[in-house]
Every structure is written in C-alpha cells, then in structure tokens.
mmCIF file with all atom_site columns, C-alpha atoms in Angstrom:
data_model
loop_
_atom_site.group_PDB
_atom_site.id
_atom_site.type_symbol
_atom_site.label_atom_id
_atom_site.label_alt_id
_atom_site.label_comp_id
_atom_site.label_asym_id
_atom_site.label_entity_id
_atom_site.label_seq_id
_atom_site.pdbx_PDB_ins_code
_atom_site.Cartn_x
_atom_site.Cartn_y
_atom_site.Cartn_z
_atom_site.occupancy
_atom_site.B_iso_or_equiv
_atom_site.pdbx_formal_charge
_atom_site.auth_seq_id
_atom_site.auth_comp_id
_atom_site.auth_asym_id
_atom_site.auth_atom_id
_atom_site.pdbx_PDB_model_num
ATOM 1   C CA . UNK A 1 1   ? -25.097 -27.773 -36.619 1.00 0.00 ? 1080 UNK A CA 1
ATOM 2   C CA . UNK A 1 2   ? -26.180 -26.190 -39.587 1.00 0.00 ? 1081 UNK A CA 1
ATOM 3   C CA . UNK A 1 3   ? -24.289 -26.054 -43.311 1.00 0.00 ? 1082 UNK A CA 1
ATOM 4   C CA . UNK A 1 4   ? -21.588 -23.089 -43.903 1.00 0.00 ? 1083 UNK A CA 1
ATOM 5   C CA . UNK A 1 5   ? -24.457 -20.900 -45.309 1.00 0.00 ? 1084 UNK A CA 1
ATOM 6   C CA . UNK A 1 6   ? -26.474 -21.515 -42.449 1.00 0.00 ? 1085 UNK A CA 1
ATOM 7   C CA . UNK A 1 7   ? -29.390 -22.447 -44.464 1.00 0.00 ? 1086 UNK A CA 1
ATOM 8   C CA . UNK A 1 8   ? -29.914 -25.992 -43.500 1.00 0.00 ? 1087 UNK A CA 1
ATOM 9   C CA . UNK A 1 9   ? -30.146 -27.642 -40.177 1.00 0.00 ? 1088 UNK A CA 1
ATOM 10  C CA . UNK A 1 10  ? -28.211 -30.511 -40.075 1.00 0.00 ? 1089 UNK A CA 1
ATOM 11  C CA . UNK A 1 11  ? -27.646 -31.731 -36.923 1.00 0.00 ? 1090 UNK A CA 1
ATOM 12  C CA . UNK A 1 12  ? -29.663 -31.279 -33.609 1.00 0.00 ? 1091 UNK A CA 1
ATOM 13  C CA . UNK A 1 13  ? -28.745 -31.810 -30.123 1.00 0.00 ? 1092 UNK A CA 1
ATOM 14  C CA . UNK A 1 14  ? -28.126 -31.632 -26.050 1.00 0.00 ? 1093 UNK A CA 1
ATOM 15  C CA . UNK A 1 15  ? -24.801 -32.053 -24.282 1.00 0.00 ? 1094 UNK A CA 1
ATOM 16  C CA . UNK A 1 16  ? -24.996 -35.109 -22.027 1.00 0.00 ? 1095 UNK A CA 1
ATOM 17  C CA . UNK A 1 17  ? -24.016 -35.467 -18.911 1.00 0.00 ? 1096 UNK A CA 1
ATOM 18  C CA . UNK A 1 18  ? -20.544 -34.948 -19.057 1.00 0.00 ? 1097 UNK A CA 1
ATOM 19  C CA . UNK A 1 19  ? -21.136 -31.735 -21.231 1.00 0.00 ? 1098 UNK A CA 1
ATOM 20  C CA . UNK A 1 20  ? -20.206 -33.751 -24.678 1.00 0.00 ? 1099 UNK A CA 1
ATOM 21  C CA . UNK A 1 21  ? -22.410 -33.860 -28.070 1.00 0.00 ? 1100 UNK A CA 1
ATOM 22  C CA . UNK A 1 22  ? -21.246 -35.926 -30.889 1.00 0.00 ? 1101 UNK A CA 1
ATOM 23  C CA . UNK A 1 23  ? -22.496 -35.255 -34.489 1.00 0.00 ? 1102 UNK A CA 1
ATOM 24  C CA . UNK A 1 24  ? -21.406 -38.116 -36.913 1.00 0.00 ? 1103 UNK A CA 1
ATOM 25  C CA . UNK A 1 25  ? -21.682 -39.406 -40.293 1.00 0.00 ? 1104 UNK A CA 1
ATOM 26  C CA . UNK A 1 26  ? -20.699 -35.959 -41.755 1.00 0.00 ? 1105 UNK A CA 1
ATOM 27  C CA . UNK A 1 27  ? -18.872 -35.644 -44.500 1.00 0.00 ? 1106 UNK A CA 1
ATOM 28  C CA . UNK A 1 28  ? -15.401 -33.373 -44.838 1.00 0.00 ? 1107 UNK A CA 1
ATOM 29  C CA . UNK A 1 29  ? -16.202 -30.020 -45.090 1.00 0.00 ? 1108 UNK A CA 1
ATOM 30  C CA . UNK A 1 30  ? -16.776 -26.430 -43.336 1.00 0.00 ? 1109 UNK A CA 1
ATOM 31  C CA . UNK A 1 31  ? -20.402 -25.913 -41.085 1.00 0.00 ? 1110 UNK A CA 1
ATOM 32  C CA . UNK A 1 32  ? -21.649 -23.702 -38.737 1.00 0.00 ? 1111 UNK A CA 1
ATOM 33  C CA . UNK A 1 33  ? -22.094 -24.032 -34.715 1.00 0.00 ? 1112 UNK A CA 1
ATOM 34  C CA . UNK A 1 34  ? -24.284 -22.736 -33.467 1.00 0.00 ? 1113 UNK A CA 1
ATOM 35  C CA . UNK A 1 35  ? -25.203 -22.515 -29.445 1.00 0.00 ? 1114 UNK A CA 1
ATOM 36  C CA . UNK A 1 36  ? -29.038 -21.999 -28.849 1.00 0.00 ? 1115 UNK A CA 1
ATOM 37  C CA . UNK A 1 37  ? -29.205 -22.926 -24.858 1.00 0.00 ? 1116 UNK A CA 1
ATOM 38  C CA . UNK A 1 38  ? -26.972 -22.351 -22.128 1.00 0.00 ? 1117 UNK A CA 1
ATOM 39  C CA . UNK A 1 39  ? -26.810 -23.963 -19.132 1.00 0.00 ? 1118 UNK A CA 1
ATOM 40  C CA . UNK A 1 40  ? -28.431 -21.721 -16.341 1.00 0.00 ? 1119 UNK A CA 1
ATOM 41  C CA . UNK A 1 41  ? -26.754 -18.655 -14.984 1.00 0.00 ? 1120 UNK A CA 1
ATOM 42  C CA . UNK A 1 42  ? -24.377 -18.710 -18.118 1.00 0.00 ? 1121 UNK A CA 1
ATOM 43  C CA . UNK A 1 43  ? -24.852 -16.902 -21.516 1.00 0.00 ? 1122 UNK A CA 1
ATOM 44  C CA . UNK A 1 44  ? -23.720 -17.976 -25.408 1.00 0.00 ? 1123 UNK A CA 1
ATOM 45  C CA . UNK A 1 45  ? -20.888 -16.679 -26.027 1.00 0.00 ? 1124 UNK A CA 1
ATOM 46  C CA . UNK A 1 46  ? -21.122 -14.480 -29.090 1.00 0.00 ? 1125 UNK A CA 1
ATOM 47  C CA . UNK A 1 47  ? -19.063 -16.613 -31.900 1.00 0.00 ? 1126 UNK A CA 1
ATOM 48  C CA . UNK A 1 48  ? -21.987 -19.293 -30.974 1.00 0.00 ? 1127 UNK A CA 1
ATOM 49  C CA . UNK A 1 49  ? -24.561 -17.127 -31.581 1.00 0.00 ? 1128 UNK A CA 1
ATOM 50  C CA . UNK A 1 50  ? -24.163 -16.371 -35.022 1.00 0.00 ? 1129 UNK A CA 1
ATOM 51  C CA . UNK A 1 51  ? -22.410 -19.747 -35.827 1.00 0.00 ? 1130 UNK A CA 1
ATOM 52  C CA . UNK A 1 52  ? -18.765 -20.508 -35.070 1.00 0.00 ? 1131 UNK A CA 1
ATOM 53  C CA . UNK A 1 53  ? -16.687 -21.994 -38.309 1.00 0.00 ? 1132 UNK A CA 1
ATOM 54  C CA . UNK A 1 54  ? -15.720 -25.406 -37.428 1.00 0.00 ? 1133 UNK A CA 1
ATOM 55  C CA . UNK A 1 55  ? -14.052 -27.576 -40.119 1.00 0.00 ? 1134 UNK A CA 1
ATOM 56  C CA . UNK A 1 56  ? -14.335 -31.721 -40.036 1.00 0.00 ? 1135 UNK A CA 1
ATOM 57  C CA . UNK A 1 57  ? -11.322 -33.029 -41.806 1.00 0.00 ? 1136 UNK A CA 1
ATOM 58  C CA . UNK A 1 58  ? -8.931  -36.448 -41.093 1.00 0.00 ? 1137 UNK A CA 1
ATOM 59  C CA . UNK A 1 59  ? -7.038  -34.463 -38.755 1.00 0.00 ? 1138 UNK A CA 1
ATOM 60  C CA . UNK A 1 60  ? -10.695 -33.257 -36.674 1.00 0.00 ? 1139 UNK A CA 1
ATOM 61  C CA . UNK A 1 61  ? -12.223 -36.690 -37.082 1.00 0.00 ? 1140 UNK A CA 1
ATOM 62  C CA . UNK A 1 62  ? -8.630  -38.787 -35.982 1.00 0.00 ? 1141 UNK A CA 1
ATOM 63  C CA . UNK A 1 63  ? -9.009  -40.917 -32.782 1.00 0.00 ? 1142 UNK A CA 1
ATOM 64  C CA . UNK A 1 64  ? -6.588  -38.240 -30.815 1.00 0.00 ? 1143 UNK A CA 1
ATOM 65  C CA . UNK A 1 65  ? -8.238  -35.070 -32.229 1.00 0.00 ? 1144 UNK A CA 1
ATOM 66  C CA . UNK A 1 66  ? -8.614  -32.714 -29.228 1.00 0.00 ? 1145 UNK A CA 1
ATOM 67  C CA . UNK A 1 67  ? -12.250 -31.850 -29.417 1.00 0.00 ? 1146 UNK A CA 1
ATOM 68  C CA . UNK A 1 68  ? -13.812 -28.571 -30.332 1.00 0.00 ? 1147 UNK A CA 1
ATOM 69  C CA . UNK A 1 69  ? -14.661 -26.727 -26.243 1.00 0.00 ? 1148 UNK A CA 1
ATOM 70  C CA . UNK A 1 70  ? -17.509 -24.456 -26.001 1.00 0.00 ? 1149 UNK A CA 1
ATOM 71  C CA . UNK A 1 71  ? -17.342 -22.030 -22.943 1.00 0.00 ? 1150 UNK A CA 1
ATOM 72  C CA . UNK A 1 72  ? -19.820 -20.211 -21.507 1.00 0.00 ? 1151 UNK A CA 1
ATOM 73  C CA . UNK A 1 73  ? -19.444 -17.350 -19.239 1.00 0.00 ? 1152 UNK A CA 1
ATOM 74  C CA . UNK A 1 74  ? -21.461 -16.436 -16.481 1.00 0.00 ? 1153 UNK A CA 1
ATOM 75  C CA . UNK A 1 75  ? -24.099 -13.898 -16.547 1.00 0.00 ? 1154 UNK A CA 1
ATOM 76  C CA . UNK A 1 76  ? -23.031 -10.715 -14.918 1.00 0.00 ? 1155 UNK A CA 1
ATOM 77  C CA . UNK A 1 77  ? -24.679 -7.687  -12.990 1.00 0.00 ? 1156 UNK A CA 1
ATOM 78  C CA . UNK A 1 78  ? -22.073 -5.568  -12.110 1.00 0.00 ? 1157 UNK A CA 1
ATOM 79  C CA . UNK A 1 79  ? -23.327 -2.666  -8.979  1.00 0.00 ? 1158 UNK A CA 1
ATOM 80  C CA . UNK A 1 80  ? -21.492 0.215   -9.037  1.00 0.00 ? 1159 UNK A CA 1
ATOM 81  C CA . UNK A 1 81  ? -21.198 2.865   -6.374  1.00 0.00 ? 1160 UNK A CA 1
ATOM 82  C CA . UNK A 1 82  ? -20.495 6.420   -6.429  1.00 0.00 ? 1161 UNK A CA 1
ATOM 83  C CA . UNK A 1 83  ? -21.298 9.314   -4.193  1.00 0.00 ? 1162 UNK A CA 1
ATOM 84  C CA . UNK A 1 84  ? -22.782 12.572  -5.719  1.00 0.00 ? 1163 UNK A CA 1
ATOM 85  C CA . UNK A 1 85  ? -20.440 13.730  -7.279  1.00 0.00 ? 1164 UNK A CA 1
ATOM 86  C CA . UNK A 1 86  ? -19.376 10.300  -9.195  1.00 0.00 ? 1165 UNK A CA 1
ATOM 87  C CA . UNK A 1 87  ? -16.588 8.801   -6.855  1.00 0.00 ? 1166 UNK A CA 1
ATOM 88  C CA . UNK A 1 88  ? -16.396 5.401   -6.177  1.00 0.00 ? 1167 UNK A CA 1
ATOM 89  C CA . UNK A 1 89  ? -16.946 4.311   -2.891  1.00 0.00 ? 1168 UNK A CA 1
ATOM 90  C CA . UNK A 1 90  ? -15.224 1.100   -1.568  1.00 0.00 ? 1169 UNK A CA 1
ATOM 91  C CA . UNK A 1 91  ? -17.596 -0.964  1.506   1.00 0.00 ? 1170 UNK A CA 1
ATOM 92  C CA . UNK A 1 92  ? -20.825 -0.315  1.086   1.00 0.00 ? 1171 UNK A CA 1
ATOM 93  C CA . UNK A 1 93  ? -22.901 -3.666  1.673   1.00 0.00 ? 1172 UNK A CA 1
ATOM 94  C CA . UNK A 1 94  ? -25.925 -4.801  0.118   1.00 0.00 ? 1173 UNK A CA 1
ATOM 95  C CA . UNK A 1 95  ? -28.765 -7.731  0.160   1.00 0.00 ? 1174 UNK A CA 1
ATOM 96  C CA . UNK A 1 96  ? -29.890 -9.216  -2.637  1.00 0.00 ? 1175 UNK A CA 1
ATOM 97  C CA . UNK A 1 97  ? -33.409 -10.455 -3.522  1.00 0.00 ? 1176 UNK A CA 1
ATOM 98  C CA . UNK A 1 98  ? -35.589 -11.879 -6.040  1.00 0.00 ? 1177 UNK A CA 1
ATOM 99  C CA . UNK A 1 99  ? -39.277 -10.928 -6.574  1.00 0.00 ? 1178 UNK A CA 1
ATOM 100 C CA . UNK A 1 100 ? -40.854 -14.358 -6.201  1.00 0.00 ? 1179 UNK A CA 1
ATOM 101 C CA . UNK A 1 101 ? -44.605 -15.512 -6.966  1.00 0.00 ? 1180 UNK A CA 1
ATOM 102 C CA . UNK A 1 102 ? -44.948 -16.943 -3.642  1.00 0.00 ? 1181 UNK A CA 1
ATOM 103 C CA . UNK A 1 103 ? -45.346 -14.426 -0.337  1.00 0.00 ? 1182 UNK A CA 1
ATOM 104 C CA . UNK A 1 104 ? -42.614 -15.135 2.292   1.00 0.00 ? 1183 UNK A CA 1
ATOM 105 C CA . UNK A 1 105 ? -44.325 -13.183 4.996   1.00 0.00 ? 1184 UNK A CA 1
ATOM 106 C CA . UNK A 1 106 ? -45.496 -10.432 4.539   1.00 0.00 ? 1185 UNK A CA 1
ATOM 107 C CA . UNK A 1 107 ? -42.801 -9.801  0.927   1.00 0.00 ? 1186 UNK A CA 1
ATOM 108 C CA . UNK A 1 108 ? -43.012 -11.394 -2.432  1.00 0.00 ? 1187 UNK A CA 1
ATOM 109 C CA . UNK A 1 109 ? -39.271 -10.706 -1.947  1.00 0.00 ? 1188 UNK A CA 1
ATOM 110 C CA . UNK A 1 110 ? -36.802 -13.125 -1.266  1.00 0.00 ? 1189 UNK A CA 1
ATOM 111 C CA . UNK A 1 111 ? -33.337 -13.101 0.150   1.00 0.00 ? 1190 UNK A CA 1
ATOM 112 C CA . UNK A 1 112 ? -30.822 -14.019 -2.587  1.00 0.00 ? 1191 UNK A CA 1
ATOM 113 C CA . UNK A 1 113 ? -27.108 -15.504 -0.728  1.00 0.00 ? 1192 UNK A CA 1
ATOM 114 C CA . UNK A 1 114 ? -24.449 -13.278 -1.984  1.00 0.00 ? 1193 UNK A CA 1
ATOM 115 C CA . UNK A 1 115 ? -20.266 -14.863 -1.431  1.00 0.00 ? 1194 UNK A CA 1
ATOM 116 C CA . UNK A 1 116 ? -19.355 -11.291 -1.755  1.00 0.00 ? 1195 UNK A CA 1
ATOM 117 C CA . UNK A 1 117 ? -21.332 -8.641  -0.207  1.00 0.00 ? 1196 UNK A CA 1
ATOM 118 C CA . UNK A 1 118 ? -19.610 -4.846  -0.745  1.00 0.00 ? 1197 UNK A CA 1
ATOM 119 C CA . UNK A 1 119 ? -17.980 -3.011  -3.333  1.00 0.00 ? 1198 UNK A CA 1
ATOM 120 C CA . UNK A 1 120 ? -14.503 -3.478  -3.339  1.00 0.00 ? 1199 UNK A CA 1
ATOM 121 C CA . UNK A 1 121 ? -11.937 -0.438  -3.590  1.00 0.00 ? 1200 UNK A CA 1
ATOM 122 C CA . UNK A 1 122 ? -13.207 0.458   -7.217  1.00 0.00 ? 1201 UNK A CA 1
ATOM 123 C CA . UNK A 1 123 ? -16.347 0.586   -5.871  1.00 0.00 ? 1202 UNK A CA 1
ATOM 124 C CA . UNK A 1 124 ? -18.031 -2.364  -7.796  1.00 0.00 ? 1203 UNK A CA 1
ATOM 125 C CA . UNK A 1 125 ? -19.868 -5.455  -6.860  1.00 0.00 ? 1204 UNK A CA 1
ATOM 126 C CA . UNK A 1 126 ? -20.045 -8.290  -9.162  1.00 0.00 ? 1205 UNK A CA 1
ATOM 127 C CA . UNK A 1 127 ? -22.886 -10.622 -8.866  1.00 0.00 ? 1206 UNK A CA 1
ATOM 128 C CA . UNK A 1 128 ? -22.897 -13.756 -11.458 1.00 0.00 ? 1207 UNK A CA 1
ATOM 129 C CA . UNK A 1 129 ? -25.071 -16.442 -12.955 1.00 0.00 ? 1208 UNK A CA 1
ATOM 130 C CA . UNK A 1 130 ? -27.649 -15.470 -11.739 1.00 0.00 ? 1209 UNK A CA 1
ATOM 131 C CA . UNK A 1 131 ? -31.256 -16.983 -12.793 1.00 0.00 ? 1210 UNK A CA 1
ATOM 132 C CA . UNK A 1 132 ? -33.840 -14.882 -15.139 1.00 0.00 ? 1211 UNK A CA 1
ATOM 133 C CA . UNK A 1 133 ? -35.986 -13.099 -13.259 1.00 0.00 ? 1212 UNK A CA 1
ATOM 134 C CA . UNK A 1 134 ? -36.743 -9.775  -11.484 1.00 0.00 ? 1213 UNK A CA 1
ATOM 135 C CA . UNK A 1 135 ? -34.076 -8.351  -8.616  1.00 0.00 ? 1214 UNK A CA 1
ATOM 136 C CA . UNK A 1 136 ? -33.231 -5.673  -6.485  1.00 0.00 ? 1215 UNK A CA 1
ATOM 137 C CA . UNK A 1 137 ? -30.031 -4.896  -4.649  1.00 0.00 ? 1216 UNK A CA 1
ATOM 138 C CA . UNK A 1 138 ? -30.813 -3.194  -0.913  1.00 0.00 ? 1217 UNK A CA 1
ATOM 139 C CA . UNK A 1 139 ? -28.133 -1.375  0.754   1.00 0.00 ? 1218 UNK A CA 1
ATOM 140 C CA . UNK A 1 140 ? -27.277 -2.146  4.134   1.00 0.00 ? 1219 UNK A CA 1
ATOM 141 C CA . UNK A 1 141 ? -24.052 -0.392  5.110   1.00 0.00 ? 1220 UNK A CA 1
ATOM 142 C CA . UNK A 1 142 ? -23.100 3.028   3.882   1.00 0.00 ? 1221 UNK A CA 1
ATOM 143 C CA . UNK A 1 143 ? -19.593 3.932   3.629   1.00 0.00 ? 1222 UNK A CA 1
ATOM 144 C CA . UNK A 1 144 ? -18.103 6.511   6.294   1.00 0.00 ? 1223 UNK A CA 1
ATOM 145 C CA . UNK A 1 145 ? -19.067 10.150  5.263   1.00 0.00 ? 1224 UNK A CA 1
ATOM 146 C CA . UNK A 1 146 ? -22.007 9.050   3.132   1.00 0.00 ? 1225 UNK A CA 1
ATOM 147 C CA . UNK A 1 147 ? -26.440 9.093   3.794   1.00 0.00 ? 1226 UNK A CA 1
ATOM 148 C CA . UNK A 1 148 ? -27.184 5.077   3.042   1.00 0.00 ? 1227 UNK A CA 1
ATOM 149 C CA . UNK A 1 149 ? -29.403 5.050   0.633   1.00 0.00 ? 1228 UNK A CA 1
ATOM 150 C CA . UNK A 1 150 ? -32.615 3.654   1.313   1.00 0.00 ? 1229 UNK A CA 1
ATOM 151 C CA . UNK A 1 151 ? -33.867 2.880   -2.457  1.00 0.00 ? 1230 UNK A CA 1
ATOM 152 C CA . UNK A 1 152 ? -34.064 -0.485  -3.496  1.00 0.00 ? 1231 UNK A CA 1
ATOM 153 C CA . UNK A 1 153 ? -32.397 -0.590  -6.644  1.00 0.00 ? 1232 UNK A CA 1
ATOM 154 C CA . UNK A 1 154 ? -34.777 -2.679  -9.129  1.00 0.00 ? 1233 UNK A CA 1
ATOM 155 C CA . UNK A 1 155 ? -33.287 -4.950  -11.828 1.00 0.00 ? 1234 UNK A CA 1
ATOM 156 C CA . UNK A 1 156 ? -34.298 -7.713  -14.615 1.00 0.00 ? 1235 UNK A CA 1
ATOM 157 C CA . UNK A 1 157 ? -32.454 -10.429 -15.431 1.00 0.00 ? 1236 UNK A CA 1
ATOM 158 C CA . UNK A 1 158 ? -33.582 -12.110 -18.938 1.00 0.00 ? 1237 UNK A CA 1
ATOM 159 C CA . UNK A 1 159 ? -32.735 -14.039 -21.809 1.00 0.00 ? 1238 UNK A CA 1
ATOM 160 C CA . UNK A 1 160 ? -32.941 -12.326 -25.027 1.00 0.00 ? 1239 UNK A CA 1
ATOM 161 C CA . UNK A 1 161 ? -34.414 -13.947 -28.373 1.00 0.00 ? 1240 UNK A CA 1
ATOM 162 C CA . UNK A 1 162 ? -30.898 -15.269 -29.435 1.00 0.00 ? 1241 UNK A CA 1
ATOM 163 C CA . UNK A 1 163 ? -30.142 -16.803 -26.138 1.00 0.00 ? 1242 UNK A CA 1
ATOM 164 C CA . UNK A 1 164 ? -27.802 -14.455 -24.654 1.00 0.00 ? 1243 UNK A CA 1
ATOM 165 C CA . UNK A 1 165 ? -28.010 -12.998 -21.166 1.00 0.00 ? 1244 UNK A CA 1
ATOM 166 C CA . UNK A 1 166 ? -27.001 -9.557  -21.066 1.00 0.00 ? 1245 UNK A CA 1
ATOM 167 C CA . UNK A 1 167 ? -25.057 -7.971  -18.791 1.00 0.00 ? 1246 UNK A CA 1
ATOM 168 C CA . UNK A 1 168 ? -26.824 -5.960  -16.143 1.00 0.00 ? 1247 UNK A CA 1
ATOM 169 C CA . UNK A 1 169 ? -24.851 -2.711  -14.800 1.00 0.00 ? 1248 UNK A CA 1
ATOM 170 C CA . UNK A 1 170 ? -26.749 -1.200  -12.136 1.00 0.00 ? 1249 UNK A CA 1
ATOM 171 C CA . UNK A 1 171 ? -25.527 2.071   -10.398 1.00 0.00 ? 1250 UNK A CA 1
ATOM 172 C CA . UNK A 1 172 ? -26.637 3.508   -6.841  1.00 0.00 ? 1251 UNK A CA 1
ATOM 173 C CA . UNK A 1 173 ? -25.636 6.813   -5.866  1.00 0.00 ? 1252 UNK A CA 1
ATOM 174 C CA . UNK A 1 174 ? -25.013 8.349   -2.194  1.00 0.00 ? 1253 UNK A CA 1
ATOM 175 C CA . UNK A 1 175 ? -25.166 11.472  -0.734  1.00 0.00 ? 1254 UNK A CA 1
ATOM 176 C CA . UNK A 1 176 ? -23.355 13.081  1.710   1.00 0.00 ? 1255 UNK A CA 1
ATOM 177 C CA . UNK A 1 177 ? -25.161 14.653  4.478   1.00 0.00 ? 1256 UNK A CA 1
ATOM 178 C CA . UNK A 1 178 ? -25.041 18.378  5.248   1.00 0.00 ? 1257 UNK A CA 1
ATOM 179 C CA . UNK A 1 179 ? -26.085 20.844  8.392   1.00 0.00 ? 1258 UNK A CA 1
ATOM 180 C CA . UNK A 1 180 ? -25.877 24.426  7.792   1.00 0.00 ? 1259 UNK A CA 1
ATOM 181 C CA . UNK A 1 181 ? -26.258 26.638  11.438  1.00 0.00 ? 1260 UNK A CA 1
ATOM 182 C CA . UNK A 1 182 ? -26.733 30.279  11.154  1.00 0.00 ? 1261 UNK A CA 1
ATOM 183 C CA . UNK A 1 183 ? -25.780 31.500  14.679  1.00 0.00 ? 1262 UNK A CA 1
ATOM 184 C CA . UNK A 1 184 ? -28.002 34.716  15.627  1.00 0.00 ? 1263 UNK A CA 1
ATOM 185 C CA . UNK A 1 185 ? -28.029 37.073  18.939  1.00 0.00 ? 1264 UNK A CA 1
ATOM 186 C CA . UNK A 1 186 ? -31.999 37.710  20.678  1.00 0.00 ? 1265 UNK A CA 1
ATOM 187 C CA . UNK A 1 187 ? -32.502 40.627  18.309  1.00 0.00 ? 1266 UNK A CA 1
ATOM 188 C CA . UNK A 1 188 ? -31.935 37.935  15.433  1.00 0.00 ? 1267 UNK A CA 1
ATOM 189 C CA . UNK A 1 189 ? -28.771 39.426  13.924  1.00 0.00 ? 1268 UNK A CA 1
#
C-alpha cells in the first residue's frame, strides 16, 4: 500500500489463507494498491499494477463495509489454427509439454494434461494458468483435407518485471496436400 503519490511504502503484505490482507491504523485518506505477486498460473490485473485508487473513509472502515476484491485472471496461451491460406480449422488435436530439467526417458520433455484438447469451430485452443516456463504444443490430429504438421510449436511462458504474465498467442499453420499426374503415351507425349 503505498501513499496517493506512490512515493512512500506504507504498508506491506501477503493474503492469508483465505485470500484476505488487512492494513490498519491508517488514517482517512486516498492511497495506492498496488499488486506485486500473483498467485501461480494467474497474472495482476493491470489497475494493480500501476496502483489502484482506493479511498479509507467511515463508510470503507464501518463494521459492514463490503471489502475492496482483487481478481486475478488466469494466464492465457491462446493456439490458433489456420490452413495456408489463413482459414481456421476446427479439430485439430494437440499435446502439450513442458521442457523440464530432469530426463523422462529419453526427453527433457514432459507431457502437460490438457481438459480441452482441439480447436474448437473458430479454430482456437485456449490453454490457462499455466506455470512459467518453456512449452511446446505437438499436433496429433490434423483436420480432414489438411498435411498434420509435424513441427513442435515452441513457446515461453514468463513473468515480466512488473509481475504480469503475458498472454501467449501461438499460431500453427497446415497445408493441404497436392498430387499433380501428367498422363503421357510410350513416345512421352
């Protein structure tokens, strides 16, 4: 908590256990809020970054004052899939993994569960809260009429300086697959 010019600190602290923190003993008057750790997979949302306006008055400080909430969204990485030529395509399936410091056979890669695991019709797949670290997104179903791609689409998931996760957008293309057949007589015409 830090004074409406944000030049003094004047309160520090960690939400318990039940997600509260209660700063008293301060006097009437307008501060700043200021988020500087989310809880994991979740970002600060950005009115916390900077310092959100709160103002302690009688009515704040009364016995049924509703108190101030603080919500933090999830970190996002949002796949999106298109074929060459920019349309979305709807059911392709993926795997996710994490690049891990231990081997897990013979991969430093490790299988990430996913409760969704295609694009839906607008051809996106939303992936949240997930952990900092480094990802990739494997596809293992191609839509009908489209080459599945065999890339592993590399990602990074990471907290910036002012605490905020970023959202990832990742996009994988597919391509369709082609045959041409030039039919020819023996004398090759």
């Amino acid at each position: 908590l830090w004074d409406v010019k944000k030049e003094h600190v004047l309160r520090e602290g960690t939400v318990d256990e039940h997600g509260q923190i209660i700063f008293g003993g301060l006097p009437y008057g307008d501060y700043k809020l200021v988020e500087t750790k989310a809880p994991k997979g979740y970002t600060i949302a950005d009115e916390f970054v900077t310092g959100k306006l709160i103002k302690i008055s009688a009515a704040t400080t009364a016995a049924d004052a509703k108190p101030l909430v603080v919500v933090n969204e999830p970190n996002k990485v949002i796949l999106k899939k298109v074929d060459e030529q920019g349309n979305l395509l709807a059911g392709a399936r993926f795997k996710l993994e994490k690049l891990s410091t231990e081997i897990n056979g013979s991969s430093f890669w490790q299988d990430v569960p996913l409760l969704i695991d295609q694009t839906n019709e607008q051809g996106i797949l939303e992936v949240d809260s997930l952990a900092s670290g480094m990802y990739r997104f494997v596809e293992t179903f191609a839509p009908a009429g489209v080459i599945r791609n065999d890339s592993p689409h590399v990602f990074l998931v990471y907290q910036q300086h002012d605490g905020q996760i970023p959202e990832v957008h990742v996009t994988m293309t597919n391509y369709r697959g082609r045959a041409s057949l030039v039919k020819k007589d023996e004398q090759g015409n």
